[in-house]
PDB file of C-alpha atoms and ligand atoms in Angstrom:
ATOM      1  CA  MET X1020      33.213   8.768  25.423  1.00 40.00           C
ATOM      2  CA  HIS X1021      33.356   5.149  26.460  1.00 44.00           C
ATOM      3  CA  VAL X1022      36.947   4.065  26.062  1.00 45.00           C
ATOM      4  CA  LYS X1023      36.449   0.433  25.160  1.00 50.00           C
ATOM      5  CA  SER X1024      39.858  -0.217  23.710  1.00 56.00           C
ATOM      6  CA  PRO X1025      43.314   0.649  25.059  1.00 58.00           C
ATOM      7  CA  ARG X1026      44.367   1.308  21.455  1.00 64.00           C
ATOM      8  CA  ARG X1027      41.994   4.244  21.319  1.00 63.00           C
ATOM      9  CA  VAL X1028      43.654   5.682  24.396  1.00 61.00           C
ATOM     10  CA  PHE X1029      47.094   5.218  22.854  1.00 63.00           C
ATOM     11  CA  LYS X1030      45.971   6.954  19.697  1.00 65.00           C
ATOM     12  CA  LEU X1031      44.270   9.846  21.470  1.00 63.00           C
ATOM     13  CA  ARG X1032      47.277  10.409  23.687  1.00 64.00           C
ATOM     14  CA  ALA X1033      49.715  10.158  20.766  1.00 64.00           C
ATOM     15  CA  ASN X1034      47.741  12.828  18.931  1.00 68.00           C
ATOM     16  CA  ASN X1035      47.646  14.892  22.110  1.00 65.00           C
ATOM     17  CA  ASP X1036      43.852  14.903  21.900  1.00 67.00           C
ATOM     18  CA  LYS X1037      41.683  14.979  24.964  1.00 69.00           C
ATOM     19  CA  PRO X1038      38.843  12.494  25.405  1.00 66.00           C
ATOM     20  CA  PHE X1039      35.533  14.179  24.685  1.00 69.00           C
ATOM     21  CA  VAL X1040      33.736  14.826  27.976  1.00 71.00           C
ATOM     22  CA  PRO X1041      29.984  15.117  27.519  1.00 83.00           C
ATOM     23  CA  GLU X1042      27.793  17.126  29.860  1.00 92.00           C
ATOM     24  CA  PRO X1043      25.670  15.467  32.548  1.00 93.00           C
ATOM     25  CA  ASN X1044      22.004  15.154  31.598  1.00 92.00           C
ATOM     26  CA  THR X1045      18.950  16.118  33.661  1.00 92.00           C
ATOM     27  CA  GLY X1046      18.968  12.694  35.345  1.00 92.00           C
ATOM     28  CA  HIS X1047      22.565  13.058  36.559  1.00 94.00           C
ATOM     29  CA  ILE X1048      21.812  16.583  37.756  1.00 94.00           C
ATOM     30  CA  TYR X1049      18.643  15.549  39.623  1.00 94.00           C
ATOM     31  CA  LEU X1050      20.520  12.837  41.524  1.00 94.00           C
ATOM     32  CA  ALA X1051      23.320  15.268  42.415  1.00 95.00           C
ATOM     33  CA  ASP X1052      20.715  17.788  43.616  1.00 95.00           C
ATOM     34  CA  LEU X1053      19.321  15.136  45.981  1.00 94.00           C
ATOM     35  CA  ASP X1054      22.795  14.962  47.543  1.00 93.00           C
ATOM     36  CA  LYS X1055      22.802  18.738  47.950  1.00 94.00           C
ATOM     37  CA  HIS X1056      19.464  18.504  49.767  1.00 94.00           C
ATOM     38  CA  GLY X1057      20.929  16.088  52.294  1.00 93.00           C
ATOM     39  CA  LYS X1058      19.509  12.837  50.897  1.00 93.00           C
ATOM     40  CA  ASP X1059      21.614   9.721  51.345  1.00 95.00           C
ATOM     41  CA  VAL X1060      22.043   8.795  47.685  1.00 96.00           C
ATOM     42  CA  ARG X1061      24.329   5.957  46.651  1.00 96.00           C
ATOM     43  CA  ILE X1062      24.885   5.533  42.935  1.00 97.00           C
ATOM     44  CA  ILE X1063      26.032   2.240  41.481  1.00 96.00           C
ATOM     45  CA  THR X1064      26.777   2.681  37.806  1.00 94.00           C
ATOM     46  CA  GLN X1065      27.875   0.573  34.876  1.00 91.00           C
ATOM     47  CA  CYS X1066      28.960   3.691  32.990  1.00 90.00           C
ATOM     48  CA  VAL X1067      32.629   4.714  32.919  1.00 91.00           C
ATOM     49  CA  ASP X1068      32.035   8.296  31.794  1.00 89.00           C
ATOM     50  CA  VAL X1069      32.256  10.020  35.213  1.00 91.00           C
ATOM     51  CA  LEU X1070      29.117  12.065  34.505  1.00 94.00           C
ATOM     52  CA  HIS X1071      27.620  11.463  37.962  1.00 95.00           C
ATOM     53  CA  GLN X1072      30.738  12.910  39.593  1.00 94.00           C
ATOM     54  CA  LYS X1073      30.789  15.779  37.110  1.00 94.00           C
ATOM     55  CA  ALA X1074      27.174  16.562  38.057  1.00 95.00           C
ATOM     56  CA  GLY X1075      28.221  16.636  41.723  1.00 96.00           C
ATOM     57  CA  SER X1076      27.163  13.262  43.150  1.00 96.00           C
ATOM     58  CA  LYS X1077      29.295  12.307  46.132  1.00 95.00           C
ATOM     59  CA  LEU X1078      28.977   8.540  46.440  1.00 97.00           C
ATOM     60  CA  VAL X1079      29.449   6.810  43.096  1.00 97.00           C
ATOM     61  CA  VAL X1080      30.600   3.221  42.748  1.00 97.00           C
ATOM     62  CA  GLU X1081      31.733   2.379  39.235  1.00 95.00           C
ATOM     63  CA  LEU X1082      31.223  -1.295  38.454  1.00 94.00           C
ATOM     64  CA  HIS X1083      33.068  -1.075  35.153  1.00 93.00           C
ATOM     65  CA  GLY X1084      35.700   1.433  36.202  1.00 93.00           C
ATOM     66  CA  ASN X1085      36.520   4.997  35.258  1.00 91.00           C
ATOM     67  CA  SER X1086      37.665   6.055  31.811  1.00 89.00           C
ATOM     68  CA  ARG X1087      39.373   9.198  33.171  1.00 89.00           C
ATOM     69  CA  ARG X1088      41.763   7.397  35.507  1.00 92.00           C
ATOM     70  CA  PHE X1089      44.949   5.844  34.133  1.00 95.00           C
ATOM     71  CA  TYR X1090      47.386   3.574  35.927  1.00 95.00           C
ATOM     72  CA  CYS X1091      50.499   1.476  35.335  1.00 96.00           C
ATOM     73  CA  MET X1092      49.691  -2.232  35.151  1.00 95.00           C
ATOM     74  CA  GLU X1093      52.982  -3.080  36.911  1.00 97.00           C
ATOM     75  CA  CYS X1094      53.191  -0.675  39.853  1.00 97.00           C
ATOM     76  CA  ASP X1095      49.669   0.857  39.999  1.00 95.00           C
ATOM     77  CA  ARG X1096      51.023   4.417  39.797  1.00 96.00           C
ATOM     78  CA  GLU X1097      48.321   6.756  38.547  1.00 96.00           C
ATOM     79  CA  TYR X1098      48.965   9.219  35.739  1.00 95.00           C
ATOM     80  CA  PRO X1099      46.791  12.214  34.834  1.00 92.00           C
ATOM     81  CA  TYR X1100      45.700  11.925  31.224  1.00 89.00           C
ATOM     82  CA  SER X1101      47.737  14.925  30.093  1.00 88.00           C
ATOM     83  CA  GLU X1102      50.909  13.490  31.660  1.00 90.00           C
ATOM     84  CA  ILE X1103      50.795   9.914  30.364  1.00 92.00           C
ATOM     85  CA  PRO X1104      54.318   9.178  29.120  1.00 91.00           C
ATOM     86  CA  LEU X1105      54.520   7.584  25.681  1.00 90.00           C
ATOM     87  CA  GLY X1106      57.076   4.864  24.919  1.00 86.00           C
ATOM     88  CA  GLU X1107      57.985   3.224  21.622  1.00 87.00           C
ATOM     89  CA  GLN X1108      55.220   3.145  18.997  1.00 89.00           C
ATOM     90  CA  ASN X1109      53.375   5.696  21.117  1.00 88.00           C
ATOM     91  CA  ILE X1110      52.363   3.054  23.629  1.00 92.00           C
ATOM     92  CA  PRO X1111      51.870   4.643  27.066  1.00 94.00           C
ATOM     93  CA  ARG X1112      54.568   3.242  29.368  1.00 95.00           C
ATOM     94  CA  CYS X1113      55.502   3.903  32.980  1.00 96.00           C
ATOM     95  CA  PRO X1114      59.010   5.448  33.122  1.00 94.00           C
ATOM     96  CA  ILE X1115      59.704   3.607  36.403  1.00 96.00           C
ATOM     97  CA  ASP X1116      59.199   0.004  35.291  1.00 96.00           C
ATOM     98  CA  ASN X1117      58.142   0.226  31.626  1.00 95.00           C
ATOM     99  CA  GLY X1118      54.692  -1.168  32.527  1.00 96.00           C
ATOM    100  CA  ILE X1119      51.838  -0.371  30.176  1.00 94.00           C
ATOM    101  CA  ILE X1120      49.578   2.439  31.344  1.00 95.00           C
ATOM    102  CA  ARG X1121      45.918   1.729  30.829  1.00 94.00           C
ATOM    103  CA  ALA X1122      42.558   3.261  31.600  1.00 92.00           C
ATOM    104  CA  ASP X1123      41.015   1.988  34.830  1.00 93.00           C
ATOM    105  CA  ILE X1124      38.102   0.318  33.103  1.00 92.00           C
ATOM    106  CA  ILE X1125      36.922  -3.269  32.874  1.00 91.00           C
ATOM    107  CA  LEU X1126      37.522  -4.482  29.343  1.00 87.00           C
ATOM    108  CA  PHE X1127      35.441  -7.183  27.674  1.00 83.00           C
ATOM    109  CA  GLY X1128      36.347 -10.542  29.211  1.00 85.00           C
ATOM    110  CA  GLU X1129      37.819  -9.077  32.397  1.00 89.00           C
ATOM    111  CA  ASN X1130      36.244  -9.707  35.801  1.00 91.00           C
ATOM    112  CA  LEU X1131      34.881  -6.944  37.980  1.00 92.00           C
ATOM    113  CA  LYS X1132      37.075  -6.020  40.946  1.00 91.00           C
ATOM    114  CA  PRO X1133      36.193  -8.023  44.110  1.00 94.00           C
ATOM    115  CA  ARG X1134      36.598  -4.876  46.248  1.00 94.00           C
ATOM    116  CA  VAL X1135      34.024  -3.057  44.114  1.00 95.00           C
ATOM    117  CA  LEU X1136      31.594  -5.977  44.235  1.00 95.00           C
ATOM    118  CA  GLU X1137      31.804  -6.149  48.035  1.00 96.00           C
ATOM    119  CA  ARG X1138      31.167  -2.402  48.277  1.00 97.00           C
ATOM    120  CA  VAL X1139      28.091  -2.711  46.068  1.00 96.00           C
ATOM    121  CA  LYS X1140      26.691  -5.577  48.135  1.00 96.00           C
ATOM    122  CA  THR X1141      27.084  -3.547  51.332  1.00 97.00           C
ATOM    123  CA  LEU X1142      25.481  -0.451  49.844  1.00 97.00           C
ATOM    124  CA  LEU X1143      22.533  -2.463  48.540  1.00 96.00           C
ATOM    125  CA  ALA X1144      22.025  -4.214  51.876  1.00 96.00           C
ATOM    126  CA  GLU X1145      21.972  -0.850  53.700  1.00 96.00           C
ATOM    127  CA  SER X1146      19.560   0.929  51.329  1.00 96.00           C
ATOM    128  CA  ASP X1147      15.817   1.266  51.820  1.00 95.00           C
ATOM    129  CA  LEU X1148      14.842   2.192  48.258  1.00 95.00           C
ATOM    130  CA  LEU X1149      16.289   0.779  45.051  1.00 95.00           C
ATOM    131  CA  ILE X1150      15.862   2.655  41.779  1.00 94.00           C
ATOM    132  CA  ILE X1151      17.060   0.704  38.757  1.00 94.00           C
ATOM    133  CA  ALA X1152      17.369   3.230  35.951  1.00 93.00           C
ATOM    134  CA  GLY X1153      18.481   3.047  32.345  1.00 90.00           C
ATOM    135  CA  THR X1154      19.671  -0.528  32.377  1.00 89.00           C
ATOM    136  CA  SER X1155      18.174  -3.844  31.412  1.00 85.00           C
ATOM    137  CA  LEU X1156      20.453  -5.554  33.961  1.00 85.00           C
ATOM    138  CA  SER X1157      21.318  -8.057  31.269  1.00 82.00           C
ATOM    139  CA  VAL X1158      25.055  -7.993  31.979  1.00 77.00           C
ATOM    140  CA  SER X1159      26.289 -10.422  34.591  1.00 75.00           C
ATOM    141  CA  PRO X1160      26.994 -10.078  37.500  1.00 80.00           C
ATOM    142  CA  THR X1161      24.916  -6.914  37.920  1.00 82.00           C
ATOM    143  CA  LYS X1162      21.727  -8.925  37.633  1.00 83.00           C
ATOM    144  CA  THR X1163      22.649 -11.136  40.566  1.00 87.00           C
ATOM    145  CA  LEU X1164      23.959  -8.252  42.696  1.00 91.00           C
ATOM    146  CA  ILE X1165      20.445  -6.906  43.230  1.00 91.00           C
ATOM    147  CA  ARG X1166      19.734  -9.957  45.406  1.00 91.00           C
ATOM    148  CA  HIS X1167      21.672  -8.124  48.120  1.00 94.00           C
ATOM    149  CA  PHE X1168      18.988  -5.435  48.378  1.00 94.00           C
ATOM    150  CA  GLU X1169      17.080  -6.428  51.523  1.00 92.00           C
ATOM    151  CA  SER X1170      14.304  -3.838  51.683  1.00 90.00           C
ATOM    152  CA  ASN X1171      11.189  -4.004  49.562  1.00 85.00           C
ATOM    153  CA  LYS X1172      10.753  -0.733  47.680  1.00 94.00           C
ATOM    154  CA  VAL X1173      11.863  -1.130  44.076  1.00 94.00           C
ATOM    155  CA  VAL X1174      11.339   1.349  41.231  1.00 94.00           C
ATOM    156  CA  VAL X1175      12.427   0.636  37.660  1.00 94.00           C
ATOM    157  CA  ILE X1176      12.839   3.394  35.066  1.00 94.00           C
ATOM    158  CA  ASN X1177      13.720   1.785  31.764  1.00 93.00           C
ATOM    159  CA  GLN X1178      12.493   1.758  28.177  1.00 90.00           C
ATOM    160  CA  THR X1179      11.854  -1.980  28.296  1.00 89.00           C
ATOM    161  CA  PRO X1180      10.695  -4.233  31.151  1.00 87.00           C
ATOM    162  CA  LEU X1181      13.368  -6.097  33.081  1.00 86.00           C
ATOM    163  CA  ASP X1182      13.649  -9.827  33.101  1.00 83.00           C
ATOM    164  CA  ILE X1183      14.279 -10.254  36.818  1.00 82.00           C
ATOM    165  CA  THR X1184      12.836 -12.699  39.298  1.00 81.00           C
ATOM    166  CA  ASP X1185      14.901 -11.846  42.372  1.00 80.00           C
ATOM    167  CA  LEU X1186      12.909  -8.725  43.237  1.00 84.00           C
ATOM    168  CA  SER X1187       9.297  -7.685  43.051  1.00 87.00           C
ATOM    169  CA  ILE X1188       8.962  -4.323  41.333  1.00 91.00           C
ATOM    170  CA  ASP X1189       6.598  -1.771  42.920  1.00 92.00           C
ATOM    171  CA  LEU X1190       6.674   0.809  40.160  1.00 93.00           C
ATOM    172  CA  PHE X1191       7.727   0.462  36.527  1.00 94.00           C
ATOM    173  CA  ILE X1192       8.160   3.617  34.420  1.00 95.00           C
ATOM    174  CA  SER X1193       8.987   3.132  30.736  1.00 94.00           C
ATOM    175  CA  ASP X1194       9.959   6.754  30.004  1.00 92.00           C
ATOM    176  CA  PRO X1195      13.480   8.110  29.540  1.00 92.00           C
ATOM    177  CA  VAL X1196      15.380   8.368  32.843  1.00 92.00           C
ATOM    178  CA  GLY X1197      16.391  12.042  32.686  1.00 88.00           C
ATOM    179  CA  GLU X1198      12.904  13.179  31.683  1.00 89.00           C
ATOM    180  CA  THR X1199      11.303  11.098  34.446  1.00 92.00           C
ATOM    181  CA  LEU X1200      13.622  12.201  37.247  1.00 89.00           C
ATOM    182  CA  SER X1201      13.460  15.869  36.270  1.00 84.00           C
ATOM    183  CA  LYS X1202       9.681  15.807  36.858  1.00 87.00           C
ATOM    184  CA  LEU X1203      10.086  14.689  40.475  1.00 86.00           C
ATOM    185  CA  ASP X1204      10.030  16.970  43.471  1.00 82.00           C
ATOM    186  CA  ILE X1205      13.485  17.365  44.999  1.00 75.00           C
ATOM    187  CA  HIS X1206      12.245  17.503  48.613  1.00 65.00           C
TER     188      HIS X1206
HETATM  189 ZN1   ZN Q2167      54.902   1.455  36.784  1.00 50.25          ZN
END
């Protein structure tokens, strides 16, 4: 589930429901298997659903945050989902300072975290192969971040071609990501 609105979190928590956690698909599992075979895989994702971690990937940078992590906006204390305290009107509030507890995700109109952006730039600069999968890169600033990739091997797996001029693409595959990756040799 992509938790786009804090209100949905309030409501779920008030009803004592758990967010639905889908299962990783064959693409997530393939990438995690590469880790297990000793490949240096760095995943930069715009998803907030934690599926890469659930599949077993070790290095995942979440540009838009993580819908399973909750923190107080005043003091930054983290609360496990099942222990989020509810205040008046079932609004999740920190018992220490009454700050609102929210999911650690970037909401529409909010800027990405500078620390995360710097991490992504470093990872891109260090990598020797860039696979852009399942995204049209239409959301800023992701499109401009790819300029930090300094090597020259670029593969795109996406249903539609990308409108990018900063990189030359070596291989474009227009099939679904999971299906494509699951056909590749792991070694
Ligand atoms: Zn607090």
